[in-house]
Short mmCIF file of C-alpha atoms and ligand atoms in Angstrom, two decimals:
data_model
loop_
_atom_site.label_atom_id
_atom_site.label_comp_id
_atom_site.label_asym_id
_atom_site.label_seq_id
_atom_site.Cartn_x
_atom_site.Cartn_y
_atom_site.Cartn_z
CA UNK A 1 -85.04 -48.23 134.63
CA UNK A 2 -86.15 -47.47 138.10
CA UNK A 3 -83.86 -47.05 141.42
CA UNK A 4 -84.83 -46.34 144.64
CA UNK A 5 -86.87 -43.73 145.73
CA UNK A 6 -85.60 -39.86 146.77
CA UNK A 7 -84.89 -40.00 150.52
CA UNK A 8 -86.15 -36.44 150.07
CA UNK A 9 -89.53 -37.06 148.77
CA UNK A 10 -89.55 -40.43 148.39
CA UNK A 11 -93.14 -40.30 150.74
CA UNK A 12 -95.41 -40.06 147.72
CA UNK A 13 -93.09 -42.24 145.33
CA UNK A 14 -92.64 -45.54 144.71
CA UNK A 15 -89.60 -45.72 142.56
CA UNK A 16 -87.01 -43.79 141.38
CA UNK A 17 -86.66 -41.63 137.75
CA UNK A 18 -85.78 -43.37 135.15
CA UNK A 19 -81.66 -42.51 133.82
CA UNK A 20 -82.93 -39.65 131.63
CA UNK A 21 -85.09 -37.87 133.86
CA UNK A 22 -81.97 -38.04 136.46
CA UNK A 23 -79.76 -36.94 133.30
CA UNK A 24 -82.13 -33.96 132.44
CA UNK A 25 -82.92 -32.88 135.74
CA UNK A 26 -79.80 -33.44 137.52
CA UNK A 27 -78.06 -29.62 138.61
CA UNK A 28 -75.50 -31.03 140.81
CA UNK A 29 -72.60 -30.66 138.00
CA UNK A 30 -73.00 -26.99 137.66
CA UNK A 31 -74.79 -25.41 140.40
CA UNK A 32 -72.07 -26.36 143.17
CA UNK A 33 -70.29 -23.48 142.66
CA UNK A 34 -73.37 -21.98 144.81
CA UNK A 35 -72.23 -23.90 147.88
CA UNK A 36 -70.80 -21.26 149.30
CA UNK A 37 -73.75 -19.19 149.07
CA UNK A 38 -75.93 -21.70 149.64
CA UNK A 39 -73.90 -22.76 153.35
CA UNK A 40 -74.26 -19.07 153.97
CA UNK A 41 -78.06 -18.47 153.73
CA UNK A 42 -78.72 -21.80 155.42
CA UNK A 43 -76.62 -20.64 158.69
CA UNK A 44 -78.49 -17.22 158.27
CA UNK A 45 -82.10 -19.10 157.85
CA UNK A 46 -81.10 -21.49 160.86
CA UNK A 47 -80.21 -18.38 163.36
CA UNK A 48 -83.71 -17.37 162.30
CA UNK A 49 -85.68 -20.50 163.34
CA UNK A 50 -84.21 -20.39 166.45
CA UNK A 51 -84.06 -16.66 167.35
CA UNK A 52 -87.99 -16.77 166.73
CA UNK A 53 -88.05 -20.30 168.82
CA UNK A 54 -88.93 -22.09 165.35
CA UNK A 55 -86.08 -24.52 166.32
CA UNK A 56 -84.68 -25.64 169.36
CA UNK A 57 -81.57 -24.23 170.43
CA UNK A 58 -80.08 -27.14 170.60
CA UNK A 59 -80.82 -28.29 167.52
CA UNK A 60 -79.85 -24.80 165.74
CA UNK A 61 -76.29 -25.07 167.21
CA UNK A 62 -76.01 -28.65 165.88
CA UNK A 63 -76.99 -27.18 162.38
CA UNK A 64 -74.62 -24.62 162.37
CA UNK A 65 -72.06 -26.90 163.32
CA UNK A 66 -72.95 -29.20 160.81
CA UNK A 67 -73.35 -26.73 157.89
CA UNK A 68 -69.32 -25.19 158.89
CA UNK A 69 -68.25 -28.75 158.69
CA UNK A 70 -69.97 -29.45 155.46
CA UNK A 71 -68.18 -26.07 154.36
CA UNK A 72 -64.96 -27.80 154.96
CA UNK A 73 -65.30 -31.13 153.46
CA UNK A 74 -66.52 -28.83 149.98
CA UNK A 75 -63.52 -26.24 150.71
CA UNK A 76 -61.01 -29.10 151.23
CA UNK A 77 -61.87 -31.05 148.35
CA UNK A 78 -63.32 -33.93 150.56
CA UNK A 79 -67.19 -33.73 149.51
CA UNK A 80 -68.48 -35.55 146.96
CA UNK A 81 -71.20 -34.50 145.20
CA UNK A 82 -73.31 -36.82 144.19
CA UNK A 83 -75.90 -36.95 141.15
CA UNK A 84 -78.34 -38.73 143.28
CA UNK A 85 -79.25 -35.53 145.59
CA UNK A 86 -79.83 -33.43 142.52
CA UNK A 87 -78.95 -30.36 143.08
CA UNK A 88 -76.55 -28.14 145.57
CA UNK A 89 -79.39 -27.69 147.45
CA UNK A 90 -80.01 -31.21 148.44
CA UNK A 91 -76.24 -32.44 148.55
CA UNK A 92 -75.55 -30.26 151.42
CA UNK A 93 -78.78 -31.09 153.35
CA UNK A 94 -77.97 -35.30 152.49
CA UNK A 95 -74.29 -34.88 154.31
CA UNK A 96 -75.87 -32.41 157.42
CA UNK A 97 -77.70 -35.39 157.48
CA UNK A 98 -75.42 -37.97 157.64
CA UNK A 99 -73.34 -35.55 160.25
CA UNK A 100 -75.42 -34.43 162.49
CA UNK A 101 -78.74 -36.77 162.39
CA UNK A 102 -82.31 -36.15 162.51
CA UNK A 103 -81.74 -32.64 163.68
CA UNK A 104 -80.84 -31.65 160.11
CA UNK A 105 -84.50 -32.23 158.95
CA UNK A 106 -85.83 -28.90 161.11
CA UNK A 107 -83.52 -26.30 158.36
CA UNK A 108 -85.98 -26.59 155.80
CA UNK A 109 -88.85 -25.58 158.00
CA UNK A 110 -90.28 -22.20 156.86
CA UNK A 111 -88.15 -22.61 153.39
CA UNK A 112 -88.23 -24.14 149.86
CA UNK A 113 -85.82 -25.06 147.19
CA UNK A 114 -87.39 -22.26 145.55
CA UNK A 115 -86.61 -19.34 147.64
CA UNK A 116 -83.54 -21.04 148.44
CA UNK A 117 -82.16 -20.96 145.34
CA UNK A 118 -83.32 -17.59 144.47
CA UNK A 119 -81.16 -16.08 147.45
CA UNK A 120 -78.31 -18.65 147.04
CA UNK A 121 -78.20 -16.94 143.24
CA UNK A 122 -78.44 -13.16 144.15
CA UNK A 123 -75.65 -13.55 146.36
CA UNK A 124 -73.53 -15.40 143.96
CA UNK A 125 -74.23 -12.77 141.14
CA UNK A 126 -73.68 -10.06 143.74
CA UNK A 127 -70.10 -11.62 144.78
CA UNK A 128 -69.30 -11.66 140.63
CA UNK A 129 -70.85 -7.78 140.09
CA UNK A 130 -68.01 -6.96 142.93
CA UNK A 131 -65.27 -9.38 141.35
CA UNK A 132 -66.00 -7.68 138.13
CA UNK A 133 -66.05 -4.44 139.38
CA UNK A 134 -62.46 -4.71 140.83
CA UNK A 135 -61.32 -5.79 137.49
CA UNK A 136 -63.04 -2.90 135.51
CA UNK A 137 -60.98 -0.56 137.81
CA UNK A 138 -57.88 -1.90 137.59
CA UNK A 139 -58.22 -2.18 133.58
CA UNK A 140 -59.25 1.49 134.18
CA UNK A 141 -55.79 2.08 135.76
CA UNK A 142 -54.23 0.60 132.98
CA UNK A 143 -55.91 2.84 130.20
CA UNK A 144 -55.60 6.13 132.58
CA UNK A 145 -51.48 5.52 132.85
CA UNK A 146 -51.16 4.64 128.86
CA UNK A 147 -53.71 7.80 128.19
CA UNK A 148 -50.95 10.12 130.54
CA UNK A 149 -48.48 8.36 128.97
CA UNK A 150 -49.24 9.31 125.24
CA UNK A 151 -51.35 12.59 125.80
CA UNK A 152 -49.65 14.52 122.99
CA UNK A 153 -49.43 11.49 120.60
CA UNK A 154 -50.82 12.05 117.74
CA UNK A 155 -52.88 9.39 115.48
CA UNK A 156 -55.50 9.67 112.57
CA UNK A 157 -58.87 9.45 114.24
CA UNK A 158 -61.40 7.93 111.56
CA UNK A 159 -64.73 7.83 110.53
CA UNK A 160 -65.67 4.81 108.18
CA UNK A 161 -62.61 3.57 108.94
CA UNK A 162 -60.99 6.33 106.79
CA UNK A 163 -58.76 9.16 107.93
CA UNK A 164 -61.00 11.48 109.16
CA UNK A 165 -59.16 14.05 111.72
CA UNK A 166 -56.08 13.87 113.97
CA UNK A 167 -56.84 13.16 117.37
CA UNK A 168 -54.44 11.99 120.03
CA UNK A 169 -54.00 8.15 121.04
CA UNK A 170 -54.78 9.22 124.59
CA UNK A 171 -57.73 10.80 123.71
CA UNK A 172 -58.87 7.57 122.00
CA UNK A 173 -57.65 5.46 125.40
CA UNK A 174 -60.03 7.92 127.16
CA UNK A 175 -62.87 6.90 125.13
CA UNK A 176 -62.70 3.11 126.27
CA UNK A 177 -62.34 4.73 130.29
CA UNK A 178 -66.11 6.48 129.39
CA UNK A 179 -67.59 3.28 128.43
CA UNK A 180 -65.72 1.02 131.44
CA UNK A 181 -66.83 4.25 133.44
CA UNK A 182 -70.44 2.91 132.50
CA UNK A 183 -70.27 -0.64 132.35
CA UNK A 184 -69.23 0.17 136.07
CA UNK A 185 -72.32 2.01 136.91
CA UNK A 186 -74.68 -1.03 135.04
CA UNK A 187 -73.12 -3.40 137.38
CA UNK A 188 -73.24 -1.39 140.54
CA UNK A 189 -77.34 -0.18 139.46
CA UNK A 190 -77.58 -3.85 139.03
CA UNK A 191 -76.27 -4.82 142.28
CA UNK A 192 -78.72 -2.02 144.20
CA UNK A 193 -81.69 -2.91 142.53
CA UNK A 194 -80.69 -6.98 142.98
CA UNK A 195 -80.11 -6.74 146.92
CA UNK A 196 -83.02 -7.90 148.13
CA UNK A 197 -83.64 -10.83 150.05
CA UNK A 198 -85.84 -13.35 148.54
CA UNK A 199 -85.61 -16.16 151.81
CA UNK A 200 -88.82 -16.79 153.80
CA UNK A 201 -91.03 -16.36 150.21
CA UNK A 202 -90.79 -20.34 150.97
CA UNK A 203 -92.25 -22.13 147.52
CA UNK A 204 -93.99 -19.20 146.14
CA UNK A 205 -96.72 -18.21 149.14
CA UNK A 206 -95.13 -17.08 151.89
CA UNK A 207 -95.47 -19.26 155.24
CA UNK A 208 -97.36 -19.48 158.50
CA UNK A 209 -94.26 -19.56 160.33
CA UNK A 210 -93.64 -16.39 162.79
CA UNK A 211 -90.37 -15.22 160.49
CA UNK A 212 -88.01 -12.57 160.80
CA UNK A 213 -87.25 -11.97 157.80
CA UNK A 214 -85.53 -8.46 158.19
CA UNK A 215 -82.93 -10.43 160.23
CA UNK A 216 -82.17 -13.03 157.31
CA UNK A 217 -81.68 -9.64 154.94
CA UNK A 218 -79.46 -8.40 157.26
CA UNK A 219 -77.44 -11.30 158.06
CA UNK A 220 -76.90 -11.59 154.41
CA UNK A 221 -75.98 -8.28 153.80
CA UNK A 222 -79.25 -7.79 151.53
CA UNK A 223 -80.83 -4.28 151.93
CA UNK A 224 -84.06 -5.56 152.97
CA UNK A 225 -86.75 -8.49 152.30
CA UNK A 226 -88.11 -9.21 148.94
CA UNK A 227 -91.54 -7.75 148.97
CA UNK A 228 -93.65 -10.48 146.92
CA UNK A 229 -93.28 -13.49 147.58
CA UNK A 230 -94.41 -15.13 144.16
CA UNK A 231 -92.26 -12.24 142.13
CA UNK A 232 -89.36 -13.29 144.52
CA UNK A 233 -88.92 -16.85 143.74
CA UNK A 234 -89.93 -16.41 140.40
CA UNK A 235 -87.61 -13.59 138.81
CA UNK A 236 -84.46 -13.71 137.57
CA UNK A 237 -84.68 -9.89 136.03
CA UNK A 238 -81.25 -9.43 138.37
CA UNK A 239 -79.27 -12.57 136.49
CA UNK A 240 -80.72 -10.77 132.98
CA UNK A 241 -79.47 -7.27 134.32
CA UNK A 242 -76.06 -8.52 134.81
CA UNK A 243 -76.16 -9.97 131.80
CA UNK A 244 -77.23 -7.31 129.83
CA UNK A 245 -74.47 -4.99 131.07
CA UNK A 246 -71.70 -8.00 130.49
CA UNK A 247 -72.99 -7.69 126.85
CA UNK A 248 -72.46 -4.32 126.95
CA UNK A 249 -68.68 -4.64 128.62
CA UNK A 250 -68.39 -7.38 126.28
CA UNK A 251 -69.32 -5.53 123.15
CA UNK A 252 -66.95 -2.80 124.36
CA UNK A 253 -64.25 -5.10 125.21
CA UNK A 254 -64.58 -6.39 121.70
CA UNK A 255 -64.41 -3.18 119.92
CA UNK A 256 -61.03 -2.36 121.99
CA UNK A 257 -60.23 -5.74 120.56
CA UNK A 258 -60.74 -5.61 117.08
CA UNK A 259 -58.97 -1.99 117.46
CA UNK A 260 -55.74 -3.62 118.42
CA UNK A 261 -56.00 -6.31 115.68
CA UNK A 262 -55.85 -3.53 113.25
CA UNK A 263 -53.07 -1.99 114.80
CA UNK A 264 -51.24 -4.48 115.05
CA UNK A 265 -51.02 -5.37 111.16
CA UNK A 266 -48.16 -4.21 109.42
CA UNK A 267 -50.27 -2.09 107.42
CA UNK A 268 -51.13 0.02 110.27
CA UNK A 269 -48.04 -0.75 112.50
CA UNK A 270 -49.01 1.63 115.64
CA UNK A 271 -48.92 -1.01 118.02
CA UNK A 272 -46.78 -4.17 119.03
CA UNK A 273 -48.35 -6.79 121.67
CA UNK A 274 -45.39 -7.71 124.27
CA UNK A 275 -44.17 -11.43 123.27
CA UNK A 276 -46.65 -12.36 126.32
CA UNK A 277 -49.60 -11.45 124.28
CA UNK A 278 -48.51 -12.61 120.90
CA UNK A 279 -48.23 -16.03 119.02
CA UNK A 280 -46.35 -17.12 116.34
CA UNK A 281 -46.92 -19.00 113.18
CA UNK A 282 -45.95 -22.79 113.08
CA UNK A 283 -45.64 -21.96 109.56
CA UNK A 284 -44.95 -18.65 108.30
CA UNK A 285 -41.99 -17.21 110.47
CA UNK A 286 -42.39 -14.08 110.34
CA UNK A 287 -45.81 -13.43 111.90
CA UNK A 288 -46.68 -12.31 114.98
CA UNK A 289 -50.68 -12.70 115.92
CA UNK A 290 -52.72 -11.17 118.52
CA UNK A 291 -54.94 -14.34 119.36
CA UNK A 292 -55.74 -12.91 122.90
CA UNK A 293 -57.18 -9.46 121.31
CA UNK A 294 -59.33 -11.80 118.24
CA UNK A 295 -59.94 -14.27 121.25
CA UNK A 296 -61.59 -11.36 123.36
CA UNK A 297 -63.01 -10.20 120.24
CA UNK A 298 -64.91 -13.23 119.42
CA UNK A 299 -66.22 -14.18 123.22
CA UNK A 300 -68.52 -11.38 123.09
CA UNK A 301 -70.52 -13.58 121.14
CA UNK A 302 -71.19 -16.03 123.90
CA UNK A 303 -72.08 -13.28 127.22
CA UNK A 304 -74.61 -11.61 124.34
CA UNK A 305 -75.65 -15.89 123.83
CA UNK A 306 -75.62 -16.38 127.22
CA UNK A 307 -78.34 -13.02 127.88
CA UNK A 308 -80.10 -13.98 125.20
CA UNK A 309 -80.34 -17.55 126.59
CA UNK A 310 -81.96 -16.64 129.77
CA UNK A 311 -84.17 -13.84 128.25
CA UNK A 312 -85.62 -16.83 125.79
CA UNK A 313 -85.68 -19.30 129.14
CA UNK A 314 -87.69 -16.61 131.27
CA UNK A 315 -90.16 -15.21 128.31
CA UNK A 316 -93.01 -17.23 128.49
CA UNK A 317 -93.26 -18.78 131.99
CA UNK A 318 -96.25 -18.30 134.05
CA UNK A 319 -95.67 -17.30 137.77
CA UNK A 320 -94.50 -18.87 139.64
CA UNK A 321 -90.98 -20.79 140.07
CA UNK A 322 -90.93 -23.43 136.82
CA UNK A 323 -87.75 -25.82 136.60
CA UNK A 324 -87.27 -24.25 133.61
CA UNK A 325 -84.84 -21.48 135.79
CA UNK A 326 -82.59 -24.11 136.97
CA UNK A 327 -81.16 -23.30 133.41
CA UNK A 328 -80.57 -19.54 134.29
CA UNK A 329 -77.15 -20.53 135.96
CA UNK A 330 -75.05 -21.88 133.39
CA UNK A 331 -75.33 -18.99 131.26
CA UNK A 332 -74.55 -16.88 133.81
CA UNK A 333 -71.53 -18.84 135.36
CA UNK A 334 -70.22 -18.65 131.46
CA UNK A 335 -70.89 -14.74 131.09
CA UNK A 336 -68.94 -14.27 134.49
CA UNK A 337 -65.96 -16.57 134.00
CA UNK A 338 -65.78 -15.25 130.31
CA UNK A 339 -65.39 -11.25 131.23
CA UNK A 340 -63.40 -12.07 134.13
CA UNK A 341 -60.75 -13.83 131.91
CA UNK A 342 -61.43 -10.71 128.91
CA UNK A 343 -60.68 -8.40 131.00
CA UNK A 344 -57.72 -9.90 132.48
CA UNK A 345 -56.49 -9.81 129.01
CA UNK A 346 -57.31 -6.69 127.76
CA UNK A 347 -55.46 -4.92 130.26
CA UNK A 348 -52.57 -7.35 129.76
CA UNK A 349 -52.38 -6.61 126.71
CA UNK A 350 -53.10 -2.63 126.91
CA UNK A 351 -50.50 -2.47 129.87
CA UNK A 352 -47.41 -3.78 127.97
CA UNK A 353 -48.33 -2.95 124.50
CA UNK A 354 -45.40 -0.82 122.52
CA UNK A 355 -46.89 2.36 120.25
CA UNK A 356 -45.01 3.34 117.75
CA UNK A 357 -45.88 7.47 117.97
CA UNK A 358 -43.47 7.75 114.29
CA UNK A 359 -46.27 5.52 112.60
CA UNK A 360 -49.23 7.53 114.09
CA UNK A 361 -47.85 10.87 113.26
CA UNK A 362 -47.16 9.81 109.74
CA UNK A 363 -50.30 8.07 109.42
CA UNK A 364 -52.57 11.13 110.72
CA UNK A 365 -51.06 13.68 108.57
CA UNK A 366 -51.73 11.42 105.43
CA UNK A 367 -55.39 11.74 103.73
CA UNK A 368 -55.69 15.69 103.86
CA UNK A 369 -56.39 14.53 107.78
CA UNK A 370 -56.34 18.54 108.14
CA UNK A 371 -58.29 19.41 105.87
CA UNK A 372 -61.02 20.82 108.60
CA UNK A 373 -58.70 22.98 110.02
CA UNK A 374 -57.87 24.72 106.78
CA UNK A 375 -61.90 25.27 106.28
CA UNK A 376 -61.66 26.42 110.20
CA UNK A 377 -59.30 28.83 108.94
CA UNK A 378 -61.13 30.70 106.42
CA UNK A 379 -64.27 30.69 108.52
CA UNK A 380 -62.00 32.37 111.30
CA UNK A 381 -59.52 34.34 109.51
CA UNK A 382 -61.69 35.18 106.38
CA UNK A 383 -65.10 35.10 107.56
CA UNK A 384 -66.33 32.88 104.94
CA UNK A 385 -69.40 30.88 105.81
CA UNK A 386 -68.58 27.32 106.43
CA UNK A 387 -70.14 25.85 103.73
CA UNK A 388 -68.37 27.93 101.80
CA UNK A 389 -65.10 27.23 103.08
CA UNK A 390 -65.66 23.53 103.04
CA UNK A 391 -66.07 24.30 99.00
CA UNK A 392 -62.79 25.77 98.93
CA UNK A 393 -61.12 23.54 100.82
CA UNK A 394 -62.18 20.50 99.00
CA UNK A 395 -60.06 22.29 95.72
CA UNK A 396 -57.32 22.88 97.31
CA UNK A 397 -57.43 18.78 98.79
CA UNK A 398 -57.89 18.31 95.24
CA UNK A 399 -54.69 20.37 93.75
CA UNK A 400 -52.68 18.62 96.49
CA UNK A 401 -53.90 15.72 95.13
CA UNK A 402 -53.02 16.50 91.84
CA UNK A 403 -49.51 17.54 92.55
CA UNK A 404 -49.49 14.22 95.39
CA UNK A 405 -48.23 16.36 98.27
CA UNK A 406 -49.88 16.98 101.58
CA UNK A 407 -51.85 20.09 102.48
CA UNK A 408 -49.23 21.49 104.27
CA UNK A 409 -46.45 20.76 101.33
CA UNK A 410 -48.29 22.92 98.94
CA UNK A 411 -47.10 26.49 97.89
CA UNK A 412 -48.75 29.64 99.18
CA UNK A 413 -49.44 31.05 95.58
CA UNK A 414 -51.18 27.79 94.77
CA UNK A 415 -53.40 28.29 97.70
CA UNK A 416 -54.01 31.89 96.38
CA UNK A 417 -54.97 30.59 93.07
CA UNK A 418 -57.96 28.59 94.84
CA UNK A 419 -58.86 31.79 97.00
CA UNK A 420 -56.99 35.18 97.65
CA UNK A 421 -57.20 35.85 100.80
CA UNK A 422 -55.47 32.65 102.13
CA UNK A 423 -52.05 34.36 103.78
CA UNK A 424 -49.13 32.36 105.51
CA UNK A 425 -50.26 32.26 108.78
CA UNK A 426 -52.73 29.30 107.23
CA UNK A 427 -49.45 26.69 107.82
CA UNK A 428 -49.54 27.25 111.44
CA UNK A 429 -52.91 25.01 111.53
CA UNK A 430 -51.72 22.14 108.95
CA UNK A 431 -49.76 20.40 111.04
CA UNK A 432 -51.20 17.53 112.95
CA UNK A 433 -49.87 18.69 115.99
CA UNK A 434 -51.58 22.12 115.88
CA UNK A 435 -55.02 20.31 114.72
CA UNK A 436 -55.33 18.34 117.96
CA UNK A 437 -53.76 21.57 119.82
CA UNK A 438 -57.05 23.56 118.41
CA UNK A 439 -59.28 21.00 119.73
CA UNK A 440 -59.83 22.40 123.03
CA UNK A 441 -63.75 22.27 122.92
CA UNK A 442 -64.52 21.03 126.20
CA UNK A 443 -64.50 16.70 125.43
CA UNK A 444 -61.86 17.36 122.43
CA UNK A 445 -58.92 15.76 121.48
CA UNK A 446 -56.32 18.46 122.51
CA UNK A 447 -53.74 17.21 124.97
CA UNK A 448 -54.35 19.59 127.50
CA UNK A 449 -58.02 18.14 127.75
CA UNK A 450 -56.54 14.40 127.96
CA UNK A 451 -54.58 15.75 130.95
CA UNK A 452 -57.14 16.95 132.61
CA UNK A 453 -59.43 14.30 131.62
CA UNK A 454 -56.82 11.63 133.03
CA UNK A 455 -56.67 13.89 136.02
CA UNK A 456 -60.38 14.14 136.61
CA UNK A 457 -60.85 10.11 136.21
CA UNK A 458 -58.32 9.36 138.41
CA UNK A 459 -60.17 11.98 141.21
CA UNK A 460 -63.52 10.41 140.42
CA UNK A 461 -62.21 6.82 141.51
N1 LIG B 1 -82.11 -26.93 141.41
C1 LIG B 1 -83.27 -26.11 141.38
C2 LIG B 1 -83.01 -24.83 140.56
O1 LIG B 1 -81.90 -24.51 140.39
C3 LIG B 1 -83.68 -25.70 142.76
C4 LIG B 1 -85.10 -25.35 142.89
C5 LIG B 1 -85.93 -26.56 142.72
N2 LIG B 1 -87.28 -26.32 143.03
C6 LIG B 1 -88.25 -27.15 142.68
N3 LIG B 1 -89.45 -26.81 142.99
N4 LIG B 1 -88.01 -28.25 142.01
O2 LIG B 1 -83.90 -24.20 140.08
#
C-alpha cells in the first residue's frame, strides 16, 4: 500500500499514503487551472525575498527564471502534472526544482500552502468577476438594441401568468437590463471587498521574516494586505460572494429562460429562436425546441448547488485553514464555466430571436387586458372613486363577456346601461396601444419611457 515518501515532507515520514489517501487528497486534477495565478504570486513573493535581502539575488533571478519557464512548459502543453506532487502548488515547485536546483527550495521561505492558495484563489475569482463582467455587458447590449428595436411593441404583461395589462416587449427587455444592471454591481462589490492580499499570513500566524507585504499587494494588483492573518488563510467569504451573486445571475438568467420557452410554443407564438438556437425532433417533424433556453433554465440549479456546496463546506470549521477548503474550488470553477457558457447563450439567443409584434398585439388586447384603463377613465373623466369604478368596470368585462366581444367592440349604449355617464371619448383608452401610451408614470411601460430608458442605460455604461 505504501510508496515512497513526499520529497516535500518526507523528513518526518517513513512511507508514503496509502492509494486512497493519494485518491482523496490529491488536487492536482482540478486546481491547475490556478497555475497561472499561482506562477504569478510566486514571481511577486520571490521579488519580495530578495528586495528585503530574504534571498540572494542570485538566487531570486534563478527563480524567476525558472517560474517563466515553468509558465511555458504549462502554456505549451509540455508539463505534466503529476498526482504525486498533490496539488498545483507543489507541481510547480517539483519542476523549479528539477530546472533550476537547490535554489528553488528558498521560494517558500516566509510562505505556506495556506496563504498561497488563498491568494492564488482571489486572483483567479477576481480574473472570472472581470470575464463575467464583460459578458454581462455585452448581453446588456444585446437587450438595449432589441428593447430600441421594439419600443412601441405591444404584448400582454401578466400577473399569475394571466393577462393582466398591456405593456410593451421593450419594456419587459428593460426589466432583465435592471437585474443584469445588478448582478453587475454584486460582482464588482464582490471584487472590492475580495482585493486584498492574503500572501505573507504564511500558515495561519504570520512570520518572523522582515516582509513587505504592501509590495506583494501591489505587485498583484490587490488594494492592500490582508489584515489578519488567521481570517486570511482561513476565509473563503469572497468565493461564497461570487457565488451568491452567480445564483442570483443564474436565477435571473433562468427566468429570461423559461420566458422564451413559453414564447416560443405555438400557443403563445411571440417569438421564434434563429435555426442556430433551435433543435429539431428525430421524431415528430414538425417541432422546433429551444434546448439552449430549457438548458440555461435548468443550470441554475447547479451555481445555486455549487453556493450551497461551499456554504455547507465552510459552516462548521474552526479557524484556521482545514483541508476541508481544498473543496471550495470545484464548485466555483463549475459556477464560473456554467454562467460564462449561459450567458453566451442567452444573448445568442436574445440577439437573433424573430418577434412576431401581430401575435403580441392580438394577444394583449385579449382578456379585457384594458380593463384598468376603462376604471382609469371614470376615476378621471367621472370622478368616481376607484373602488367604485373598478365595480363598474368589472360589469361591463362581464357584458362583453356575455356578448364574447372585447371591451373596445362593445356598443356605447351598452356601456350606458352599466353607468350613464360613460361618453365616446372612453374608446380612445381601449386600445392597447393607448394603454401603454398612458403609462407614462416615471418606470412605466409607455414607449416614450423605454426610449429614454434605453437611452439612459446606454449613457450609464
Ligand atoms: N491544495 C491545498 C488546498 O487547495 C493547498 C493548501 C494545503 N495546505 C495544507 N496545509 N495542507 O487547500
Amino acid at each position: 500500500m505504501t510508496s515512497k515518501a513526499s520529497s516535500i515532507w518526507g523528513g518526518r515520514f517513513q512511507g508514503g499514503p496509502s492509494a486512497v489517501m493519494e485518491k482523496i487528497n490529491v488536487s492536482i486534477g482540478f486546481d491547475q487551472r490556478l497555475y497561472a495565478q499561482d506562477i504569478a504570486a510566486s514571481k511577486a513573493h520571490c521579488a519580495m525575498l530578495a528586495r528585503q535581502g530574504i534571498i540572494t539575488a542570485t538566487d531570486a533571478q534563478s527563480i524567476q527564471g525558472g517560474l517563466d519557464a515553468v509558465l511555458k512548459e504549462i502554456e505549451s502543453g509540455r508539463f505534466e502534472f503529476k498526482n504525486d506532487y498533490e496539488d498545483i502548488h507543489m507541481n510547480v515547485e517539483t519542476r523549479l526544482t528539477e530546472l533550476i536546483g537547490p535554489a528553488a527550495g528558498r521560494l517558500h521561505t516566509a510562505r505556506s500552502r495556506n496563504d498561497q492558495v488563498a491568494t492564488d484563489f482571489k486572483l483567479w475569482v477576481r480574473d472570472a468577476i472581470d470575464k463575467l463582467l464583460v459578458q454581462i455587458a455585452a448581453f446588456r447590449t444585446v437587450l438595449l438594441a432589441r428593447a430600441q428595436d421594439h419600443a412601441e411593441t405591444v404584448m400582454p404583461g401578466f400577473t399569475h401568468l394571466q393577462t393582466a395589462q398591456p405593456v410593451t416587449f421593450g419594456h419587459h427587455l428593460m426589466a432583465y437590463v435592471e437585474m443584469l444592471t445588478r448582478d453587475a454591481g454584486r460582482f464588482a462589490d464582490a471584487r472590492k471587498r475580495l482585493n486584498e492580499c492574503p500572501l505573507g499570513s504564511a500558515a495561519l500566524a504570520g512570520t518572523s521574516f522582515p516582509l513587505d507585504r504592501q509590495f506583494t499587494a501591489k505587485e498583484l494588483s490587490f488594494d492592500r494586505p490582508t489584515a489578519n492573518s488567521l481570517d486570511a488563510v482561513s476565509d473563503r467569504d469572497f468565493a461564497l460572494e461570487f457565488l451568491a451573486a452567480g445564483a442570483i445571475l443564474a436565477v435571473h438568467m433562468s427566468r429570461l429562460a423559461e420566458e422564451l420557452v413559453l414564447w416560443t410554443t405555438p400557443q403563445f407564438g411571440f417569438v421564434r429562436l434563429s435555426d442556430a438556437f433551435s433543435t429539431g425532433s428525430s421524431i415528430m417533424p414538425q417541432k422546433r425546441n429551444p434546448d439552449a433556453a430549457e438548458l440555461s433554465r435548468a443550470k441554475a440549479g447547479r451555481v445555486i448547488g455549487d453556493l450551497t456546496t461551499l456554504l455547507i463546506v465552510m459552516k462548521g470549521l474552526p479557524l484556521a485553514y482545514s483541508k476541508d477548503m481544498q473543496d471550495d474550488k470545484e464548485p466555483v470553477f463549475e459556477a464560473a464555466d456554467t454562467l460564462e457558457l449561459v450567458l453566451a447563450a442567452m444573448a445568442g439567443m436574445v440577439a437573433d430571436m424573430t418577434v412576431n409584434k401581430e401575435r403580441m398585439k392580438a394577444a394583449a388586447g385579449a382578456g379585457f387586458a384594458t380593463a384598468t384603463d376603462l376604471a382609469d377613465w371614470l376615476v378621471q373623466h367621472l370622478n368616481m372613486p376607484f373602488r367604485q369604478a373598478h365595480h363598474v368596470t368589472g360589469r361591463i368585462v362581464k357584458l362583453a363577456e356575455e356578448k364574447g366581444c372585447g371591451l373596445d367592440a362593445l356598443a356605447l349604449a351598452d356601456m350606458q346601461a352599466v353607468e350613464a355617464g360613460i361618453t365616446q371619448d372612453v374608446f380612445g383608452v381601449l386600445t392597447v396601444e393607448r394603454s401603454v401610451e398612458s403609462r407614462t408614470s416615471f418606470g412605466g411601460t409607455a414607449p416614450a419611457n423605454v426610449r429614454k430608458a434605453v437611452q439612459a442605460a446606454k449613457e450609464a455604461k
